[in-house]
Amino acid sequence: MFTALKWFYNGCSHYTSGGFKKAESQFNPNDLQVDISHRNYLITGSNSGIGYSAAMEISKRGGRVHLVCRNREKGEKALNEIKLESNNENVFLHICDLSLIRDVKIFSQQWLESGQTADVLIHNAGIMNNEREETSEGIEKTFATNLLAPFLLTKLLLDNQKPEQRPLDMKQRVIIVSSGGMLTQKMSTDFEFKRVVTEGKKWDGMQAYAQTKRASVYLTELFAQKYPTTNFFSMHPGWVNTPQLESAMPTFNRLTKRIQRTPQEGSDTIVWLAISPTVEDNFSALFFQDRHPVDKFISNSNTESPAQDVEKLWSYLNHYYESIPNYYPSSASSASN
């Protein structure tokens, strides 16, 4: 309870629209004055909320933006809006249900076969379910979408790309969108929340969401260790006015409605991490808020996990990766991680 109260108090000062505006006064506008017209930006969950806002801003700045969305109708609507408002024809839609390993496999294979570079991969898609739900593949859906999909998509693209599919003028970047709510959580090794079923516990969708977001911060660190030639960043957008917040956390949404950030304010750090050259060196594995690295733990909260639990996370996710058939061309370079 003390940790949650401390988090809420801190959030009222820093995670709000007012907190963003205060931080914004210190931003360097030159950080985003970069020619990105030759770079590909893959953004999951980009038909609404902060993913849509990030896609719009990067499109306006001339990037080649790839919307990775589950729903075709919503994706096409976002595609047309972004093209029209940004005056950028280099915006593309890919349909992929990230909760399904099958779809992640197909998308990554199609991308690699296209020969394009995956310059910046932004893992924004996330869900918060009010009930425990399993996918058609028998995997808990919050875990599958928020944690397993970023892991699989990142490894499938990095492990199987050819040398010419790596950007020449920068390190590849992978950005994982976490949540400030993860600061209240210590990572459980019950990654798919199976004890909820076996022990008859009540499902807590908010906690499950925060657990996957805590784990995703550790995942960023693990990737940075194992792939030193790629930059990995995690960030949280603050309290943002999005459809998901309104539907999944109605009470919290009512309490914070007047001080919430706009999607544009929430997506600013995503755009900065995706574009700015200032993060090219010495920033991999860090956790960002409003263009600055911040602590990953609330002081005296006892939310830090031992190293063996963090390694269990990698092993658990890698088990799924190793079960995927090797259908990629033999000419692709394969990592040994």
Tab-separated table of C-alpha atoms in Angstrom:
chain	number	residue	atom	x	y	z
A	1	MET	CA	0.000	0.000	0.000
A	2	PHE	CA	2.854	2.402	0.851
A	3	THR	CA	4.462	1.784	-2.547
A	4	ALA	CA	1.182	2.392	-4.370
A	5	LEU	CA	0.564	5.638	-2.504
A	6	LYS	CA	4.095	6.828	-3.167
A	7	TRP	CA	3.640	5.986	-6.848
A	8	PHE	CA	0.329	7.878	-7.049
A	9	TYR	CA	1.745	10.931	-5.291
A	10	ASN	CA	4.749	10.977	-7.627
A	11	GLY	CA	2.471	10.435	-10.596
A	12	CYS	CA	0.339	13.447	-9.750
A	13	SER	CA	3.478	15.569	-10.077
A	14	HIS	CA	5.220	13.921	-13.015
A	15	TYR	CA	2.884	11.670	-15.049
A	16	THR	CA	0.277	14.326	-15.811
A	17	SER	CA	-0.073	16.861	-18.604
A	18	GLY	CA	1.339	19.469	-16.238
A	19	GLY	CA	4.324	17.238	-15.538
A	20	PHE	CA	4.952	16.892	-19.256
A	21	LYS	CA	4.750	20.627	-19.891
A	22	LYS	CA	7.268	21.241	-17.129
A	23	ALA	CA	9.658	18.684	-18.601
A	24	GLU	CA	9.040	19.969	-22.131
A	25	SER	CA	10.486	23.356	-21.247
A	26	GLN	CA	13.894	21.649	-21.016
A	27	PHE	CA	13.688	19.745	-24.324
A	28	ASN	CA	16.208	20.441	-27.073
A	29	PRO	CA	14.214	21.057	-30.279
A	30	ASN	CA	17.250	20.193	-32.379
A	31	ASP	CA	17.045	16.571	-31.174
A	32	LEU	CA	14.361	15.867	-33.786
A	33	GLN	CA	15.851	17.829	-36.688
A	34	VAL	CA	16.966	14.682	-38.496
A	35	ASP	CA	16.420	13.393	-42.027
A	36	ILE	CA	14.548	10.118	-41.482
A	37	SER	CA	13.070	9.710	-44.971
A	38	HIS	CA	15.161	6.571	-45.605
A	39	ARG	CA	14.303	4.813	-42.327
A	40	ASN	CA	11.612	2.228	-41.629
A	41	TYR	CA	9.619	2.539	-38.398
A	42	LEU	CA	7.554	-0.498	-37.387
A	43	ILE	CA	4.939	0.448	-34.798
A	44	THR	CA	2.630	-2.130	-33.230
A	45	GLY	CA	-0.814	-1.155	-31.975
A	46	SER	CA	-0.733	1.998	-34.065
A	47	ASN	CA	-4.375	2.463	-35.017
A	48	SER	CA	-5.231	4.415	-31.832
A	49	GLY	CA	-3.832	6.071	-28.708
A	50	ILE	CA	-0.152	6.789	-28.322
A	51	GLY	CA	0.818	4.336	-31.073
A	52	TYR	CA	-1.296	6.276	-33.558
A	53	SER	CA	0.114	9.561	-32.282
A	54	ALA	CA	3.713	8.307	-32.625
A	55	ALA	CA	2.994	7.051	-36.138
A	56	MET	CA	1.474	10.396	-37.106
A	57	GLU	CA	4.417	12.420	-35.784
A	58	ILE	CA	7.058	10.206	-37.398
A	59	SER	CA	5.117	10.320	-40.677
A	60	LYS	CA	4.979	14.114	-40.539
A	61	ARG	CA	8.753	14.108	-40.150
A	62	GLY	CA	9.138	12.036	-43.309
A	63	GLY	CA	9.784	8.530	-41.953
A	64	ARG	CA	8.658	5.339	-43.678
A	65	VAL	CA	6.023	4.195	-41.184
A	66	HIS	CA	4.656	0.656	-40.953
A	67	LEU	CA	1.465	0.270	-38.936
A	68	VAL	CA	1.217	-3.210	-37.413
A	69	CYS	CA	-2.414	-3.671	-36.386
A	70	ARG	CA	-4.776	-6.500	-35.494
A	71	ASN	CA	-8.001	-5.021	-36.886
A	72	ARG	CA	-8.031	-4.322	-40.619
A	73	GLU	CA	-10.885	-1.825	-40.567
A	74	LYS	CA	-9.351	0.271	-37.803
A	75	GLY	CA	-5.918	-0.073	-39.358
A	76	GLU	CA	-7.083	1.151	-42.759
A	77	LYS	CA	-8.844	4.100	-41.146
A	78	ALA	CA	-5.631	5.059	-39.316
A	79	LEU	CA	-3.581	4.540	-42.478
A	80	ASN	CA	-5.738	6.883	-44.520
A	81	GLU	CA	-5.843	9.544	-41.801
A	82	ILE	CA	-2.075	9.499	-41.287
A	83	LYS	CA	-1.338	9.663	-45.014
A	84	LEU	CA	-3.721	12.576	-45.465
A	85	GLU	CA	-2.633	14.656	-42.474
A	86	SER	CA	1.109	13.969	-42.787
A	87	ASN	CA	1.161	14.306	-46.585
A	88	ASN	CA	3.376	11.226	-46.587
A	89	GLU	CA	2.610	8.344	-48.946
A	90	ASN	CA	5.235	6.112	-47.338
A	91	VAL	CA	2.865	4.778	-44.699
A	92	PHE	CA	1.967	1.087	-44.859
A	93	LEU	CA	-0.410	-1.263	-43.073
A	94	HIS	CA	0.361	-4.802	-41.932
A	95	ILE	CA	-2.334	-6.966	-40.338
A	96	CYS	CA	-1.028	-9.078	-37.473
A	97	ASP	CA	-2.705	-10.357	-34.321
A	98	LEU	CA	0.251	-10.092	-31.970
A	99	SER	CA	-1.353	-12.394	-29.420
A	100	LEU	CA	-0.850	-15.293	-31.866
A	101	ILE	CA	2.562	-16.852	-32.480
A	102	ARG	CA	1.337	-17.887	-35.926
A	103	ASP	CA	0.676	-14.273	-36.944
A	104	VAL	CA	3.984	-13.030	-35.530
A	105	LYS	CA	5.789	-15.748	-37.513
A	106	ILE	CA	4.013	-14.856	-40.753
A	107	PHE	CA	4.589	-11.123	-40.377
A	108	SER	CA	8.282	-11.496	-39.554
A	109	GLN	CA	8.795	-13.887	-42.471
A	110	GLN	CA	7.081	-11.513	-44.892
A	111	TRP	CA	9.139	-8.605	-43.614
A	112	LEU	CA	12.440	-10.450	-43.974
A	113	GLU	CA	11.536	-11.671	-47.455
A	114	SER	CA	10.743	-8.080	-48.485
A	115	GLY	CA	14.427	-7.217	-48.030
A	116	GLN	CA	13.678	-4.040	-46.088
A	117	THR	CA	15.652	-2.811	-43.082
A	118	ALA	CA	13.913	-2.798	-39.702
A	119	ASP	CA	15.543	0.420	-38.559
A	120	VAL	CA	13.311	1.105	-35.549
A	121	LEU	CA	10.906	-1.398	-33.991
A	122	ILE	CA	8.403	0.122	-31.558
A	123	HIS	CA	6.510	-2.339	-29.351
A	124	ASN	CA	3.487	-0.325	-28.325
A	125	ALA	CA	0.586	-2.809	-28.548
A	126	GLY	CA	-0.780	-3.885	-25.181
A	127	ILE	CA	-3.966	-5.138	-23.586
A	128	MET	CA	-5.524	-5.142	-20.125
A	129	ASN	CA	-8.260	-7.780	-19.740
A	130	ASN	CA	-10.939	-7.808	-17.049
A	131	GLU	CA	-10.990	-11.627	-17.144
A	132	ARG	CA	-8.289	-14.212	-17.676
A	133	GLU	CA	-8.408	-15.245	-21.304
A	134	GLU	CA	-6.378	-17.661	-23.408
A	135	THR	CA	-5.664	-17.334	-27.107
A	136	SER	CA	-6.617	-19.992	-29.635
A	137	GLU	CA	-3.059	-21.282	-29.151
A	138	GLY	CA	-3.677	-21.846	-25.428
A	139	ILE	CA	-1.532	-18.947	-24.150
A	140	GLU	CA	-2.734	-16.376	-21.615
A	141	LYS	CA	-3.598	-13.329	-23.715
A	142	THR	CA	-2.094	-10.512	-21.612
A	143	PHE	CA	1.233	-12.337	-21.494
A	144	ALA	CA	1.025	-13.259	-25.181
A	145	THR	CA	0.364	-9.701	-26.353
A	146	ASN	CA	2.364	-7.580	-23.924
A	147	LEU	CA	5.449	-9.728	-23.402
A	148	LEU	CA	5.750	-12.773	-25.640
A	149	ALA	CA	4.995	-10.918	-28.894
A	150	PRO	CA	7.716	-8.253	-28.400
A	151	PHE	CA	10.206	-10.993	-27.544
A	152	LEU	CA	9.370	-13.189	-30.525
A	153	LEU	CA	9.102	-10.398	-33.079
A	154	THR	CA	12.392	-8.857	-31.974
A	155	LYS	CA	14.294	-12.144	-32.051
A	156	LEU	CA	12.759	-13.314	-35.316
A	157	LEU	CA	13.756	-10.103	-37.054
A	158	LEU	CA	17.208	-9.723	-35.492
A	159	ASP	CA	18.256	-13.372	-35.682
A	160	ASN	CA	17.198	-13.912	-39.279
A	161	GLN	CA	18.001	-10.663	-41.062
A	162	LYS	CA	20.663	-10.570	-43.745
A	163	PRO	CA	23.574	-8.111	-43.475
A	164	GLU	CA	21.969	-5.806	-46.044
A	165	GLN	CA	18.825	-5.664	-43.896
A	166	ARG	CA	20.686	-3.812	-41.146
A	167	PRO	CA	20.762	0.006	-41.222
A	168	LEU	CA	24.097	1.468	-42.288
A	169	ASP	CA	24.012	4.892	-40.615
A	170	MET	CA	22.772	3.949	-37.144
A	171	LYS	CA	22.277	1.060	-34.791
A	172	GLN	CA	18.919	-0.626	-35.026
A	173	ARG	CA	16.617	0.536	-32.259
A	174	VAL	CA	13.993	-1.412	-30.354
A	175	ILE	CA	11.646	0.572	-28.111
A	176	ILE	CA	9.366	-1.177	-25.634
A	177	VAL	CA	6.483	0.876	-24.259
A	178	SER	CA	6.063	0.001	-20.596
A	179	SER	CA	3.858	1.626	-17.963
A	180	GLY	CA	4.426	3.685	-14.848
A	181	GLY	CA	2.199	1.173	-13.066
A	182	MET	CA	4.960	-1.417	-13.309
A	183	LEU	CA	6.830	0.507	-10.610
A	184	THR	CA	4.412	-0.875	-8.022
A	185	GLN	CA	5.195	-4.482	-8.968
A	186	LYS	CA	7.872	-7.048	-8.263
A	187	MET	CA	8.074	-9.455	-11.178
A	188	SER	CA	6.447	-12.810	-10.539
A	189	THR	CA	7.817	-15.895	-12.265
A	190	ASP	CA	4.231	-17.051	-12.830
A	191	PHE	CA	4.548	-15.426	-16.242
A	192	GLU	CA	1.245	-16.695	-17.646
A	193	PHE	CA	-0.660	-16.259	-14.379
A	194	LYS	CA	-1.410	-19.981	-14.169
A	195	ARG	CA	-1.713	-19.909	-10.376
A	196	VAL	CA	-4.846	-17.817	-10.801
A	197	VAL	CA	-6.395	-20.941	-12.309
A	198	THR	CA	-4.775	-23.681	-10.213
A	199	GLU	CA	-5.284	-21.917	-6.884
A	200	GLY	CA	-8.660	-20.370	-7.645
A	201	LYS	CA	-7.444	-16.802	-7.124
A	202	LYS	CA	-9.457	-13.860	-8.405
A	203	TRP	CA	-8.146	-12.413	-11.669
A	204	ASP	CA	-6.718	-8.921	-11.409
A	205	GLY	CA	-6.344	-7.531	-14.917
A	206	MET	CA	-4.624	-4.355	-13.759
A	207	GLN	CA	-1.992	-6.303	-11.839
A	208	ALA	CA	-1.475	-8.733	-14.726
A	209	TYR	CA	-0.922	-5.788	-17.057
A	210	ALA	CA	1.537	-4.163	-14.657
A	211	GLN	CA	3.360	-7.482	-14.230
A	212	THR	CA	3.922	-7.823	-17.974
A	213	LYS	CA	5.114	-4.235	-18.120
A	214	ARG	CA	7.575	-4.821	-15.261
A	215	ALA	CA	8.856	-7.903	-17.057
A	216	SER	CA	9.215	-5.931	-20.298
A	217	VAL	CA	11.674	-3.567	-18.593
A	218	TYR	CA	13.805	-6.547	-17.585
A	219	LEU	CA	13.429	-7.889	-21.122
A	220	THR	CA	14.906	-4.649	-22.468
A	221	GLU	CA	17.957	-5.147	-20.256
A	222	LEU	CA	18.325	-8.777	-21.328
A	223	PHE	CA	18.141	-7.905	-25.002
A	224	ALA	CA	20.719	-5.153	-24.545
A	225	GLN	CA	23.110	-7.661	-22.967
A	226	LYS	CA	22.648	-10.283	-25.665
A	227	TYR	CA	22.515	-7.989	-28.716
A	228	PRO	CA	25.119	-5.263	-28.081
A	229	THR	CA	25.034	-3.987	-31.674
A	230	THR	CA	21.376	-2.958	-31.296
A	231	ASN	CA	19.993	-0.244	-29.005
A	232	PHE	CA	17.117	-1.238	-26.718
A	233	PHE	CA	15.059	1.264	-24.759
A	234	SER	CA	12.020	1.043	-22.494
A	235	MET	CA	9.849	3.988	-21.553
A	236	HIS	CA	6.564	4.934	-20.000
A	237	PRO	CA	4.240	7.586	-21.378
A	238	GLY	CA	2.656	8.845	-18.154
A	239	TRP	CA	-1.087	8.955	-17.554
A	240	VAL	CA	-2.507	9.308	-21.048
A	241	ASN	CA	-6.082	9.833	-22.179
A	242	THR	CA	-6.606	6.732	-24.340
A	243	PRO	CA	-9.557	4.449	-25.118
A	244	GLN	CA	-7.850	1.588	-23.264
A	245	LEU	CA	-7.458	3.568	-20.045
A	246	GLU	CA	-11.094	4.587	-20.160
A	247	SER	CA	-12.392	1.047	-20.710
A	248	ALA	CA	-9.945	-0.945	-18.557
A	249	MET	CA	-9.534	1.422	-15.585
A	250	PRO	CA	-12.759	3.467	-15.345
A	251	THR	CA	-12.306	4.513	-11.703
A	252	PHE	CA	-8.700	5.625	-12.178
A	253	ASN	CA	-9.732	7.323	-15.412
A	254	ARG	CA	-12.383	9.382	-13.592
A	255	LEU	CA	-9.958	10.371	-10.837
A	256	THR	CA	-7.273	11.573	-13.218
A	257	LYS	CA	-9.339	12.709	-16.214
A	258	ARG	CA	-8.606	16.422	-15.819
A	259	ILE	CA	-4.852	15.972	-15.470
A	260	GLN	CA	-4.224	13.261	-18.051
A	261	ARG	CA	-1.811	13.758	-20.913
A	262	THR	CA	-2.863	13.921	-24.516
A	263	PRO	CA	-1.723	11.027	-26.742
A	264	GLN	CA	0.723	13.479	-28.348
A	265	GLU	CA	2.307	14.228	-24.967
A	266	GLY	CA	2.380	10.535	-24.094
A	267	SER	CA	4.048	9.553	-27.361
A	268	ASP	CA	6.707	12.289	-27.325
A	269	THR	CA	9.412	10.151	-25.732
A	270	ILE	CA	8.696	7.295	-28.153
A	271	VAL	CA	9.259	9.657	-31.073
A	272	TRP	CA	12.388	11.092	-29.450
A	273	LEU	CA	13.869	7.644	-28.819
A	274	ALA	CA	13.020	6.619	-32.376
A	275	ILE	CA	14.586	9.641	-34.065
A	276	SER	CA	17.105	11.526	-31.917
A	277	PRO	CA	20.831	10.865	-32.519
A	278	THR	CA	21.528	11.760	-28.874
A	279	VAL	CA	20.538	8.243	-27.752
A	280	GLU	CA	22.818	6.449	-30.200
A	281	ASP	CA	25.503	5.691	-27.596
A	282	ASN	CA	25.491	4.784	-23.879
A	283	PHE	CA	21.710	4.718	-23.427
A	284	SER	CA	20.821	1.127	-24.298
A	285	ALA	CA	18.874	-0.765	-21.590
A	286	LEU	CA	17.720	2.412	-19.840
A	287	PHE	CA	14.149	3.305	-18.868
A	288	PHE	CA	12.892	6.705	-20.019
A	289	GLN	CA	10.310	9.267	-18.988
A	290	ASP	CA	9.978	12.614	-20.768
A	291	ARG	CA	13.234	12.218	-22.706
A	292	HIS	CA	15.298	11.378	-19.627
A	293	PRO	CA	16.426	8.061	-18.131
A	294	VAL	CA	14.720	7.493	-14.783
A	295	ASP	CA	14.822	4.945	-11.975
A	296	LYS	CA	13.214	1.572	-12.633
A	297	PHE	CA	12.257	1.095	-8.989
A	298	ILE	CA	10.583	3.134	-6.273
A	299	SER	CA	12.977	3.508	-3.352
A	300	ASN	CA	12.426	1.058	-0.472
A	301	SER	CA	9.681	-0.725	-2.415
A	302	ASN	CA	11.263	-4.196	-2.459
A	303	THR	CA	10.274	-4.615	-6.111
A	304	GLU	CA	13.643	-5.635	-7.551
A	305	SER	CA	13.963	-9.272	-8.658
A	306	PRO	CA	17.009	-11.494	-8.117
A	307	ALA	CA	19.160	-12.241	-11.160
A	308	GLN	CA	17.997	-15.851	-11.333
A	309	ASP	CA	14.372	-14.743	-11.749
A	310	VAL	CA	15.353	-12.400	-14.558
A	311	GLU	CA	17.141	-15.258	-16.320
A	312	LYS	CA	14.017	-17.394	-15.836
A	313	LEU	CA	12.133	-14.789	-17.830
A	314	TRP	CA	14.496	-15.161	-20.777
A	315	SER	CA	14.414	-18.961	-20.574
A	316	TYR	CA	10.629	-19.027	-20.403
A	317	LEU	CA	10.209	-16.779	-23.428
A	318	ASN	CA	12.998	-18.480	-25.347
A	319	HIS	CA	11.214	-21.825	-24.950
A	320	TYR	CA	8.462	-20.476	-27.185
A	321	TYR	CA	10.994	-19.098	-29.650
A	322	GLU	CA	12.793	-22.420	-29.962
A	323	SER	CA	9.506	-24.174	-30.705
A	324	ILE	CA	9.061	-22.131	-33.905
A	325	PRO	CA	10.079	-24.088	-37.031
A	326	ASN	CA	13.109	-22.745	-38.850
A	327	TYR	CA	11.375	-21.673	-42.042
A	328	TYR	CA	13.692	-18.776	-42.827
A	329	PRO	CA	16.142	-18.815	-45.752
A	330	SER	CA	19.423	-20.498	-44.950
A	331	SER	CA	21.248	-17.414	-46.205
A	332	ALA	CA	19.903	-15.387	-43.284
A	333	SER	CA	22.403	-14.708	-40.524
A	334	SER	CA	21.428	-16.472	-37.333
A	335	ALA	CA	22.402	-15.380	-33.840
A	336	SER	CA	23.322	-17.940	-31.207
A	337	ASN	CA	21.481	-16.252	-28.302
